[in-house]
């Protein structure tokens, strides 16, 4: 049966492995070697590890060391942690070592499974990174698994926000480093701007294991990491713009499209704004900047919702991730939209940034020589993981069969009926003492539901973007007897919910009640997110159940017009009772699959646009690294400015001139690359207009970016020479203060294709609604 399923997946173009026989053969060899180790003393195990390290660093292939290394880690983990990896964890470790993605269900012990390939690939001394979902997990996993690595003679470190450069250097110098993908990526970008090799924190990338890989490699892949420096303030007063649009009336002065994704002024609204601003025709070329900032204010006021898209905390705008419901550290909206939202809320404006470097997580992960991964939900994204990362999904069965009951959706026609049903369901189940976890789609919904439950006498804990630092503690008690936990999406990802509470004191009583009951209040654009929520229940063979209680007025269903796709004979009238027609649930599920496919197409399109720029970035980065590490001789000044060079050589040493050329080269590479990124952004924003003339936007984009890069390479050399000819150079080198040198400022991540006012990518891709409509014909 497994063979037939695997052939079916391959026929569909997916790269999924279901046959584990090849892994079981290796597992048998590991078990035989492990039995021989059981009689050895601790010092003998340490000696075996020392031998493996020596062999690996003398050039032995790590594949040849796998059996002994895995057996050694298994026995060491049993002794040091009291945890002996299950056979399925061993198989997952083998798969990850082979640069594959191990799909392991929630609660199956991915953290321990990752130690096996991490140890093996750390033996050569080139470093292994384990990319975690957040800083808390990076620190926790390094501390938790650290004793195994240290017992076997390896070092382990973790990286988190707030660490200085020296602390980061020590952490990355460890044999195994636990770090979030974003922190590792930001450090990579900071390295790009170092002017001295002593400031570098990374070493060459070797092997990486991506935990929660679907989130890092799929959901976050389209969000580039950006390092930015100071930029000029906006031309207009953003507070004045916010005040103007706040006085406009929906349906009179402006209208939104049917998905509330775009907003536009009406003719009367345009007249009113022009009169207020006293600017004449707002669409004149002289008013382009004014029009842009007005539109930004309009998007901020109408389309972005407080406590849904963002929260206000300590006088700052903090963005809420649509996939997790959590605040995302250092994320900003691009192109002035962040400033417009700050003005809308009456907050102090934070400096916007001039992009000095950028890399997507997708491209960052591909810098590693070998990539392994693990997550609980990968099969639905297997095709994309194979296409973008060459990762095969290996489906690992649970150590104990999953007995969770996944009930059919309960669908209501309107939100009020759904809300009443949710309150009844939670109250009735709570009365039995069974623990409940309710997954909501937004901060606003989680707080409204919690308030309604408290009015009925049901006490509950709330986990959302306002208090995510308390996440581990809240999740630890979510399985306690009588616990009710209201959370935004993906509660406590990476943290197990133990039946009976953190200490499992009431385990038997909770099991008798049926285990954890998970209730989802909305369907998500990705089935993986829904499956992650379901997976909070039923860990390690425990009982559990899940159910989604949704309505036809939920955001996902309204945004993509799903109700209109339901055949008229099956389209229900407004009613308080649940909809009983299975055709409604089938249509919702079908729409969800189509939306997933469309999002895949969007990411593929983004990749096509970004790939050439990424290749250019690699060329520039390699040139910069060669200069920084002094791996190539610099002869440009001697060749192109020989007279100035000769005059200076009579007053300063040759070493000073070499240092000056190195500093000038690094400086102008950085400055010209910054200008190049700004030019690309300008090209990208207008590229859709070329389709009007019958051109292919992607082809034209590539031509324009290639031409811009050729200009960039010439400009770097020209500016190095120009600065050398005019700069004041002494025995101390160049006075950068006189040259107005500005270093990089804060770092943040930009949203690209999620730009709510319809950016270049949305215009380049076919709309989801249109595809849904096409598929319904």
XYZ file of C-alpha atoms in Angstrom:
777
model
C 0.000 0.000 0.000
C 2.844 2.395 0.889
C 4.488 1.660 -2.472
C 1.273 2.527 -4.329
C 0.897 5.756 -2.371
C 4.501 6.685 -3.085
C 4.071 6.047 -6.811
C 0.925 8.165 -6.706
C 2.812 11.067 -5.130
C 5.603 10.769 -7.688
C 3.073 10.714 -10.502
C 1.680 13.978 -9.133
C 5.150 15.484 -9.190
C 5.686 15.389 -5.453
C 8.894 14.259 -3.833
C 7.629 12.178 -0.910
C 9.157 9.030 0.589
C 6.879 6.605 2.406
C 8.983 3.432 2.138
C 11.369 3.324 5.118
C 13.001 -0.040 4.360
C 16.377 1.471 3.344
C 16.477 3.383 6.618
C 15.587 0.320 8.683
C 18.598 -1.537 7.307
C 20.899 1.234 8.572
C 18.935 1.345 11.840
C 19.629 -2.357 12.377
C 23.367 -1.726 12.034
C 23.133 1.157 14.520
C 21.268 -1.007 17.042
C 23.900 -3.734 16.805
C 26.672 -1.194 17.441
C 24.662 0.375 20.278
C 24.381 -2.935 22.140
C 28.164 -3.206 22.139
C 28.413 0.291 23.638
C 26.079 -0.408 26.528
C 28.838 -2.255 28.404
C 31.356 0.569 27.978
C 32.144 3.133 30.640
C 31.672 6.864 30.186
C 35.357 7.477 29.513
C 35.327 4.808 26.829
C 32.401 6.532 25.118
C 34.271 9.830 25.266
C 37.304 8.112 23.744
C 35.175 6.754 20.903
C 33.894 10.266 20.181
C 37.447 11.644 20.204
C 38.404 8.998 17.651
C 35.472 9.945 15.425
C 36.395 13.634 15.613
C 39.988 12.845 14.666
C 38.954 10.661 11.741
C 36.518 13.281 10.423
C 39.085 16.070 10.670
C 41.652 13.889 8.957
C 39.338 13.639 5.957
C 37.100 10.625 6.590
C 33.649 10.959 4.971
C 30.915 11.504 7.545
C 28.722 8.962 5.730
C 31.252 6.300 6.733
C 30.952 7.382 10.380
C 27.144 7.430 10.553
C 26.489 4.046 12.181
C 28.995 4.520 14.981
C 28.123 8.186 15.517
C 24.385 7.571 15.739
C 24.870 4.620 18.113
C 27.146 6.770 20.259
C 24.648 9.644 20.458
C 21.812 7.249 21.289
C 23.702 5.665 24.178
C 24.979 9.040 25.413
C 21.498 10.545 25.360
C 20.199 7.616 27.412
C 22.889 8.146 30.039
C 23.028 11.950 30.117
C 19.414 12.988 29.473
C 17.553 9.814 30.405
C 16.113 9.838 26.871
C 16.849 7.026 24.435
C 15.795 8.078 20.906
C 13.042 5.896 19.488
C 13.598 4.033 16.238
C 11.486 6.599 14.381
C 13.670 9.407 15.737
C 16.757 7.546 14.520
C 15.217 7.207 11.046
C 14.383 10.927 11.042
C 17.997 11.676 11.953
C 19.274 9.555 9.057
C 16.907 11.341 6.664
C 18.060 14.770 7.816
C 21.702 13.757 7.448
C 20.898 12.772 3.869
C 19.660 16.342 3.221
C 15.979 15.438 3.384
C 13.016 16.726 5.356
C 11.703 14.469 8.113
C 7.975 14.915 8.661
C 7.360 13.969 12.298
C 4.058 14.509 14.037
C 3.768 16.982 16.894
C 5.228 15.625 20.130
C 7.404 12.987 18.441
C 10.695 14.475 19.665
C 12.158 16.452 16.773
C 14.551 18.296 19.096
C 16.284 15.084 20.149
C 16.167 13.631 16.628
C 18.112 16.647 15.339
C 21.029 15.941 17.708
C 21.948 12.825 15.710
C 22.707 14.503 12.344
C 23.979 17.643 14.097
C 26.624 15.651 15.985
C 27.661 13.656 12.920
C 28.011 16.711 10.677
C 29.800 18.715 13.375
C 32.630 16.158 13.561
C 34.708 17.771 10.748
C 34.801 21.035 12.739
C 33.095 23.251 10.174
C 30.037 24.073 12.269
C 26.366 23.080 12.207
C 23.427 25.466 12.562
C 20.026 24.375 13.884
C 17.464 26.988 12.844
C 14.654 27.281 15.388
C 11.253 28.954 15.306
C 12.048 31.641 17.912
C 14.749 32.839 20.312
C 13.208 31.003 23.254
C 13.518 27.662 21.475
C 17.085 28.414 20.348
C 18.173 28.967 23.949
C 16.044 26.137 25.345
C 17.228 23.538 22.848
C 20.892 24.490 23.242
C 20.598 24.179 27.018
C 18.527 20.995 26.873
C 20.649 19.122 24.334
C 23.945 20.739 25.332
C 24.979 18.003 27.813
C 25.005 15.401 25.014
C 27.301 17.464 22.785
C 29.625 18.420 25.633
C 29.880 14.837 26.907
C 31.031 13.838 23.416
C 33.635 16.588 23.225
C 31.795 19.156 21.084
C 30.840 22.729 21.912
C 27.335 24.173 21.643
C 26.024 27.745 21.587
C 22.899 29.768 20.915
C 22.268 33.185 19.394
C 19.507 35.567 20.377
C 18.485 39.188 20.074
C 20.455 41.590 22.225
C 23.761 39.732 21.980
C 26.821 41.785 21.070
C 29.260 40.924 18.277
C 31.730 39.145 20.573
C 28.974 36.943 22.025
C 27.738 36.106 18.538
C 31.249 35.228 17.377
C 31.632 32.777 20.262
C 28.237 31.221 19.567
C 28.916 30.765 15.842
C 32.386 29.385 16.586
C 30.761 26.497 18.480
C 30.492 23.107 16.794
C 26.677 23.300 16.974
C 24.796 26.613 17.086
C 21.072 27.022 17.744
C 19.702 30.224 16.222
C 16.595 31.526 14.495
C 16.785 31.802 10.727
C 16.213 35.546 10.978
C 19.034 36.169 13.444
C 21.437 34.098 11.352
C 20.317 35.985 8.253
C 20.657 39.394 9.889
C 24.163 38.486 11.049
C 24.992 37.507 7.483
C 23.829 40.933 6.281
C 25.779 42.713 9.022
C 28.870 40.802 7.927
C 28.350 42.307 4.475
C 28.940 45.755 5.930
C 31.988 44.966 8.080
C 35.012 47.131 7.378
C 37.374 44.887 9.350
C 37.644 41.103 9.282
C 37.637 41.089 13.068
C 33.996 42.177 13.011
C 32.748 39.115 11.099
C 30.611 36.738 13.161
C 29.864 33.991 10.626
C 32.236 31.451 9.203
C 31.584 29.630 5.882
C 28.215 27.869 5.900
C 28.399 24.083 6.192
C 25.309 22.138 7.323
C 21.955 23.424 8.554
C 18.909 21.742 10.075
C 15.726 23.810 9.719
C 13.240 23.098 12.509
C 9.576 23.932 11.790
C 10.770 23.911 8.202
C 7.433 24.656 6.561
C 7.279 27.950 8.438
C 10.910 28.939 7.746
C 11.174 27.642 4.195
C 7.643 28.303 2.912
C 5.668 30.800 5.002
C 8.596 33.125 5.730
C 10.426 32.542 2.438
C 8.863 35.506 0.648
C 9.803 37.996 3.372
C 13.284 39.385 2.766
C 15.611 40.295 5.595
C 16.764 43.872 5.190
C 19.579 45.882 6.740
C 18.941 49.592 6.490
C 20.623 52.889 7.261
C 19.276 56.381 7.798
C 17.147 57.964 5.101
C 15.658 61.384 4.532
C 12.338 62.172 6.289
C 9.117 62.213 4.205
C 8.411 65.322 2.135
C 4.950 65.849 3.627
C 3.664 65.815 7.197
C 2.317 62.259 7.724
C 0.124 63.434 10.622
C -1.561 65.975 8.347
C -2.199 63.268 5.751
C -3.629 60.959 8.428
C -5.971 63.742 9.567
C -7.161 64.371 6.005
C -8.053 60.743 5.247
C -9.641 60.293 8.683
C -12.222 62.871 7.646
C -13.178 61.027 4.451
C -16.382 58.975 4.215
C -16.547 55.421 2.853
C -18.834 55.153 -0.157
C -18.706 58.906 -0.718
C -15.042 59.890 -0.787
C -13.507 56.452 -1.298
C -14.399 52.856 -2.089
C -12.676 49.508 -1.527
C -12.709 46.520 -3.848
C -14.773 43.471 -3.009
C -11.880 41.813 -1.155
C -10.965 44.993 0.819
C -7.454 44.670 -0.571
C -7.403 48.008 -2.386
C -8.882 51.431 -1.728
C -9.352 54.309 -4.182
C -10.664 57.856 -4.000
C -13.908 58.647 -5.776
C -14.201 61.759 -7.963
C -15.888 63.726 -5.132
C -13.226 62.447 -2.728
C -10.444 63.536 -5.056
C -11.984 67.008 -5.386
C -12.268 67.279 -1.604
C -8.646 66.257 -1.020
C -7.307 68.602 -3.717
C -9.222 71.482 -2.150
C -7.876 70.639 1.310
C -4.289 70.372 0.107
C -4.544 73.318 -2.268
C -2.329 71.452 -4.704
C -4.316 71.665 -7.920
C -4.522 68.447 -9.953
C -3.232 65.741 -7.620
C -2.302 63.560 -10.594
C 0.077 66.084 -12.133
C 3.640 64.830 -12.285
C 4.701 67.583 -9.868
C 2.380 66.090 -7.236
C 3.541 62.485 -7.584
C 5.151 62.356 -4.147
C 2.129 64.028 -2.584
C -0.213 61.520 -4.220
C 1.932 58.615 -3.009
C 1.878 59.783 0.600
C -1.860 60.434 0.454
C -2.425 56.902 -0.826
C -0.229 55.500 1.946
C -2.304 57.333 4.540
C -5.481 55.993 2.938
C -4.195 52.402 2.980
C -3.179 52.748 6.638
C -6.538 54.178 7.667
C -8.843 51.892 5.710
C -7.101 48.552 5.085
C -4.830 47.922 8.058
C -6.653 46.963 11.239
C -5.384 47.489 14.753
C -5.306 44.254 16.806
C -5.541 42.236 13.595
C -2.704 43.346 11.324
C -0.744 45.106 14.051
C -0.848 46.097 17.705
C 0.359 49.212 19.493
C 2.741 48.446 22.351
C 4.869 50.916 24.318
C 4.271 53.604 21.734
C 5.410 51.409 18.836
C 3.691 49.667 15.947
C 4.313 45.929 16.115
C 3.249 43.781 13.171
C 1.313 40.579 13.728
C 2.287 37.584 11.614
C -0.726 36.247 9.713
C 0.442 32.640 10.075
C 1.162 32.615 13.804
C -0.793 35.479 15.320
C 2.428 36.530 17.035
C 4.252 39.830 17.002
C 7.248 39.605 14.672
C 10.381 41.254 16.007
C 11.769 44.111 13.902
C 9.353 43.714 11.010
C 8.217 46.777 9.128
C 6.054 47.566 6.140
C 8.039 49.035 3.236
C 7.699 52.072 0.997
C 6.514 54.495 3.714
C 3.491 52.473 4.815
C 4.948 51.930 8.304
C 5.254 55.701 8.767
C 1.658 56.165 7.615
C 0.393 53.692 10.243
C 2.451 55.399 12.947
C 0.872 58.719 11.970
C -2.591 57.155 11.943
C -2.090 56.039 15.554
C -0.553 59.365 16.587
C 2.779 57.781 17.510
C 6.305 59.138 17.282
C 7.587 58.450 13.766
C 10.427 55.968 13.546
C 13.103 56.603 10.925
C 12.469 54.936 7.605
C 15.480 53.231 6.130
C 17.608 53.210 3.042
C 18.142 49.551 2.150
C 21.827 48.669 2.346
C 21.487 44.916 1.979
C 18.780 42.311 1.582
C 18.384 38.551 1.338
C 15.315 36.310 1.478
C 15.293 33.372 3.859
C 14.915 31.165 0.808
C 18.201 32.367 -0.647
C 19.923 32.527 2.728
C 19.222 28.864 3.484
C 20.573 27.924 0.072
C 23.970 29.318 1.081
C 24.571 26.189 3.159
C 26.422 23.321 1.514
C 23.826 20.869 2.863
C 20.291 21.405 4.182
C 18.293 19.029 6.364
C 14.921 19.829 7.853
C 12.065 18.669 10.046
C 8.484 19.664 10.716
C 5.095 18.135 11.477
C 3.394 19.347 8.298
C 5.221 19.090 4.996
C 3.421 16.760 2.598
C 1.043 19.386 1.237
C 4.090 21.560 0.431
C 6.307 18.712 -0.821
C 6.332 19.883 -4.429
C 7.423 23.380 -3.432
C 10.078 22.089 -1.012
C 11.487 19.927 -3.774
C 11.378 22.715 -6.365
C 12.942 25.439 -4.219
C 15.284 23.489 -1.918
C 15.705 20.048 -3.518
C 14.289 18.564 -0.308
C 12.542 15.202 -0.341
C 9.886 14.769 2.359
C 10.339 11.540 4.318
C 7.145 10.668 6.190
C 8.075 9.313 9.633
C 5.330 7.302 11.369
C 4.619 8.125 15.022
C 6.261 6.069 17.735
C 2.765 5.233 18.953
C -0.271 5.312 16.644
C -2.163 8.600 16.650
C -5.664 8.060 18.063
C -6.799 11.685 17.873
C -10.319 12.113 16.533
C -10.618 14.867 13.903
C -14.304 15.762 13.755
C -15.903 17.258 10.629
C -16.224 21.037 10.469
C -19.296 22.697 11.915
C -20.286 25.464 9.486
C -22.643 28.369 10.249
C -23.991 30.943 7.833
C -22.954 33.974 9.925
C -20.485 34.972 12.615
C -23.015 35.620 15.377
C -24.303 32.044 15.189
C -20.738 30.717 15.136
C -19.805 32.815 18.155
C -22.764 31.532 20.173
C -21.917 27.951 19.214
C -18.286 28.431 20.263
C -19.328 29.741 23.677
C -21.704 26.796 24.182
C -19.165 24.235 23.018
C -16.366 25.523 25.241
C -18.648 25.931 28.264
C -20.140 22.428 27.889
C -16.769 20.719 27.482
C -15.212 22.781 30.270
C -17.967 21.641 32.618
C -16.607 18.086 32.289
C -13.055 19.166 33.253
C -11.584 18.311 29.870
C -8.836 20.768 28.817
C -9.592 22.891 25.738
C -7.355 24.838 23.381
C -9.141 27.303 21.089
C -7.175 28.590 18.094
C -8.299 31.980 16.764
C -7.198 34.035 13.762
C -6.415 37.386 15.392
C -5.625 39.194 18.634
C -9.019 40.865 18.445
C -10.927 37.603 18.112
C -8.973 35.915 20.917
C -9.753 38.750 23.341
C -13.425 39.000 22.356
C -13.903 35.261 22.796
C -12.098 35.264 26.143
C -14.225 38.159 27.394
C -17.438 36.384 26.360
C -16.349 33.164 28.077
C -15.485 34.971 31.295
C -18.956 36.491 31.347
C -20.342 32.954 31.419
C -18.064 32.054 34.308
C -15.429 30.184 32.294
C -11.933 31.225 33.354
C -9.383 31.096 30.535
C -5.792 31.931 29.718
C -5.130 34.061 26.632
C -2.070 33.693 24.439
C -1.690 36.249 21.672
C 0.648 38.869 20.288
C 0.263 41.014 23.415
C 1.849 38.452 25.736
C 3.827 35.969 23.644
C 6.746 36.154 26.098
C 4.517 34.149 28.474
C 3.871 31.529 25.798
C 5.874 28.608 27.206
C 4.271 28.883 30.645
C 0.745 29.183 29.265
C 1.185 26.263 26.879
C 2.766 24.113 29.599
C -0.529 24.254 31.523
C -2.877 24.032 28.519
C -3.398 20.307 29.080
C -4.218 20.646 32.782
C -7.531 19.461 34.161
C -10.164 22.133 33.484
C -7.788 24.401 31.533
C -9.222 26.645 28.828
C -6.622 28.337 26.613
C -7.536 30.882 23.938
C -4.725 31.398 21.468
C -3.869 32.838 18.109
C -2.591 30.472 15.415
C 0.086 27.854 16.045
C 0.027 28.021 19.827
C 3.343 27.196 21.386
C 4.914 25.801 18.249
C 7.908 23.801 19.399
C 6.470 23.336 22.909
C 4.563 20.192 23.920
C 1.208 20.297 25.700
C 1.289 17.642 28.421
C -1.974 16.083 29.528
C -2.567 16.747 33.199
C -0.426 19.899 33.162
C 3.312 20.520 33.081
C 3.970 17.855 35.729
C 1.234 15.524 34.381
C -0.246 15.178 37.876
C -3.781 14.631 36.532
C -2.727 12.664 33.455
C -5.039 9.684 34.045
C -8.073 11.868 34.735
C -7.531 13.934 31.576
C -7.013 10.752 29.514
C -10.295 9.394 30.852
C -12.018 12.581 29.665
C -10.679 12.090 26.137
C -7.493 14.186 26.268
C -7.005 17.688 24.922
C -9.844 19.105 22.826
C -8.715 21.538 20.121
C -11.199 23.939 18.555
C -10.350 26.090 15.518
C -12.438 29.180 14.848
C -11.298 29.855 11.272
C -9.878 28.030 8.304
C -6.522 29.360 7.164
C -5.123 29.930 3.682
C -2.773 27.007 4.321
C -3.981 23.595 5.416
C -0.615 23.180 7.121
C -1.565 25.832 9.682
C -4.862 24.070 10.370
C -3.030 20.764 10.734
C -0.531 22.352 13.139
C -3.421 23.410 15.349
C -4.976 19.933 15.232
C -1.577 18.461 16.058
C -1.543 20.096 19.496
C -3.746 17.182 20.565
C -2.997 13.468 20.392
C 0.786 13.566 20.993
C 2.668 10.286 21.568
C -0.431 8.118 21.372
C -2.430 10.248 23.818
C -6.156 10.607 23.179
C -7.437 13.906 21.849
C -9.873 15.497 19.452
C -10.142 18.485 17.135
C -12.961 20.369 15.485
C -13.269 23.556 13.432
C -16.299 25.753 14.050
C -16.472 28.297 11.230
C -18.874 30.577 9.390
C -19.474 31.705 5.830
C -18.664 35.247 6.982
C -15.112 34.392 8.104
C -12.300 36.423 6.562
C -10.899 33.643 4.357
C -14.296 32.749 2.931
C -15.366 36.341 2.298
C -11.985 37.477 0.954
C -12.030 34.904 -1.829
C -15.774 34.865 -2.472
C -16.142 31.188 -1.582
C -19.890 31.474 -0.963
C -20.366 32.488 -4.589
C -18.696 29.270 -5.670
C -21.208 27.054 -3.834
C -23.771 25.786 -6.390
C -27.054 27.721 -5.894
C -29.091 24.636 -4.917
C -26.636 24.054 -2.047
C -26.222 27.690 -0.968
C -27.837 27.938 2.497
C -30.106 30.790 3.637
C -29.167 32.665 6.829
C -29.910 30.383 9.778
C -28.877 29.896 13.399
C -28.398 26.139 13.127
C -25.304 24.563 11.535
C -25.323 23.986 7.791
C -25.903 20.306 7.182
C -25.125 20.125 3.460
C -21.719 18.417 2.953
C -21.323 20.242 -0.377
C -20.612 23.452 1.570
C -17.695 21.920 3.480
C -16.361 20.333 0.297
C -16.369 23.705 -1.490
C -14.530 25.382 1.384
C -11.890 22.636 1.360
C -11.529 22.873 -2.428
C -11.124 26.644 -2.293
C -8.445 26.225 0.375
C -6.458 23.909 -1.899
C -6.713 26.351 -4.810
C -5.589 29.257 -2.602
C -2.566 27.202 -1.490
C -1.688 26.559 -5.116
C -2.019 30.250 -5.942
C 0.259 31.210 -3.048
C 2.782 28.701 -4.371
C 2.578 30.449 -7.764
C 3.157 33.803 -6.079
C 6.273 32.497 -4.336
C 7.491 30.991 -7.609
C 6.983 34.328 -9.366
C 8.806 36.158 -6.597
C 11.656 33.688 -6.933
C 11.879 34.348 -10.677
C 12.111 38.078 -10.046
C 14.607 37.772 -7.202
C 16.916 35.084 -8.592
C 18.924 37.373 -10.887
C 19.317 39.964 -8.124
C 20.475 37.186 -5.805
C 23.138 36.118 -8.294
C 24.293 39.716 -8.514
C 24.431 39.924 -4.719
C 26.645 36.841 -4.626
C 29.061 38.400 -7.125
C 29.281 41.635 -5.121
C 29.572 39.780 -1.812
C 32.401 37.599 -3.129
C 34.303 40.658 -4.365
C 33.763 42.334 -1.012
C 34.908 39.276 0.950
C 38.046 38.985 -1.188
C 38.886 42.594 -0.380
C 37.983 42.331 3.319
C 40.010 39.158 3.835
C 42.831 40.490 1.642
C 42.681 37.428 -0.602
C 43.301 39.370 -3.837
C 45.863 42.137 -4.470
C 44.379 45.583 -5.110
C 45.972 47.378 -8.078
C 43.201 49.731 -9.253
C 44.650 52.941 -7.787
C 48.168 52.215 -8.944
C 46.865 51.477 -12.458
C 44.207 54.192 -12.842
C 45.637 57.011 -10.673
C 49.406 56.498 -10.911
C 50.423 60.134 -10.420
C 48.395 60.647 -7.236
C 49.569 57.260 -6.001
C 53.238 58.150 -6.596
C 52.906 61.510 -4.815
C 51.287 59.927 -1.769
C 53.831 57.117 -1.637
C 56.488 59.746 -0.935
C 54.627 60.894 2.206
C 52.888 57.738 3.521
C 53.856 54.096 3.520
C 52.844 51.464 0.993
C 50.905 49.725 3.778
C 48.821 52.870 4.334
C 47.984 53.106 0.638
C 46.948 49.455 0.549
C 44.742 50.046 3.577
C 43.240 53.158 1.957
C 42.448 51.262 -1.244
C 40.841 48.483 0.764
C 38.724 50.981 2.731
C 37.719 52.873 -0.407
C 36.781 49.680 -2.188
C 34.625 48.411 0.688
C 33.008 51.819 1.115
C 32.046 52.240 -2.533
C 30.924 48.636 -2.960
C 28.483 49.267 -0.091
C 27.337 52.663 -1.353
C 26.899 51.550 -4.951
C 25.093 48.374 -3.926
C 22.693 50.468 -1.833
C 21.976 52.648 -4.871
C 21.577 49.528 -7.017
C 18.934 48.106 -4.646
C 17.043 51.407 -4.755
C 17.180 51.345 -8.558
C 15.864 47.773 -8.619
C 13.007 48.750 -6.314
C 12.113 51.571 -8.702
C 12.229 49.209 -11.697
C 10.162 46.628 -9.867
C 7.412 49.062 -8.917
C 6.864 50.165 -12.521
C 7.513 46.901 -14.334
C 3.826 45.967 -14.568
C 3.228 48.912 -16.910
C 5.290 47.169 -19.590
C 2.612 44.499 -19.965
C 0.329 47.190 -21.370
C 2.667 47.486 -24.361
C 2.711 43.751 -24.952
C 6.074 43.102 -23.282
C 6.740 40.270 -20.854
C 7.394 42.036 -17.512
C 9.760 39.341 -16.205
C 11.936 39.413 -19.342
C 12.078 43.195 -19.308
C 12.859 43.203 -15.598
C 15.816 40.878 -16.158
C 17.124 43.030 -19.025
C 16.889 46.219 -16.996
C 18.444 44.697 -13.872
C 21.312 43.179 -15.897
C 21.990 46.572 -17.478
C 21.867 48.250 -14.069
C 24.399 45.737 -12.734
C 26.846 46.468 -15.540
C 26.512 50.153 -14.658
C 27.087 49.281 -11.010
C 30.383 47.499 -11.657
C 31.708 50.454 -13.665
C 30.496 52.942 -11.078
C 32.261 51.202 -8.194
C 35.650 51.559 -9.876
C 34.960 55.122 -11.039
C 33.982 56.270 -7.559
C 36.956 54.566 -5.896
C 39.269 56.523 -8.195
C 37.324 59.777 -7.832
C 37.399 59.629 -4.022
C 41.079 58.705 -4.022
C 41.876 61.724 -6.192
C 40.023 64.179 -3.913
C 40.260 62.736 -0.398
C 42.622 63.966 2.285
C 44.948 61.054 3.006
C 47.466 61.060 5.844
C 49.512 58.453 7.653
C 46.277 57.602 9.521
C 44.406 56.920 6.272
C 41.131 58.684 5.302
C 39.114 60.865 7.668
C 35.701 59.264 7.130
C 33.886 61.883 9.188
C 34.866 64.493 6.616
C 33.626 62.153 3.887
C 30.223 61.862 5.543
C 30.423 58.094 6.019
C 27.201 56.639 7.438
C 27.101 53.105 8.718
C 24.125 50.760 8.802
C 21.332 51.461 11.235
C 18.673 49.180 12.642
C 17.631 45.953 10.944
C 14.091 44.820 10.191
C 12.203 42.553 7.838
C 10.042 43.938 5.061
C 6.781 42.514 3.840
C 6.915 42.268 0.062
C 4.027 40.485 -1.646
C 1.750 40.976 1.361
C 1.720 44.705 0.684
C -2.029 45.400 1.147
C -2.375 48.153 -1.422
C -1.545 45.943 -4.368
C 2.138 45.961 -5.233
C 3.997 44.876 -8.339
C 3.775 41.197 -7.482
C 0.018 41.199 -7.077
C -0.250 42.882 -10.444
C 2.158 40.390 -12.005
C 0.249 37.353 -10.737
C -3.268 36.344 -11.596
C -5.666 37.090 -8.744
C -6.746 34.257 -6.489
C -10.372 35.157 -6.845
C -10.163 34.879 -10.620
C -8.533 31.464 -10.363
C -11.186 30.300 -7.933
C -13.864 31.481 -10.334
C -12.132 29.766 -13.261
C -11.956 26.516 -11.351
C -15.634 26.662 -10.521
C -16.686 26.915 -14.169
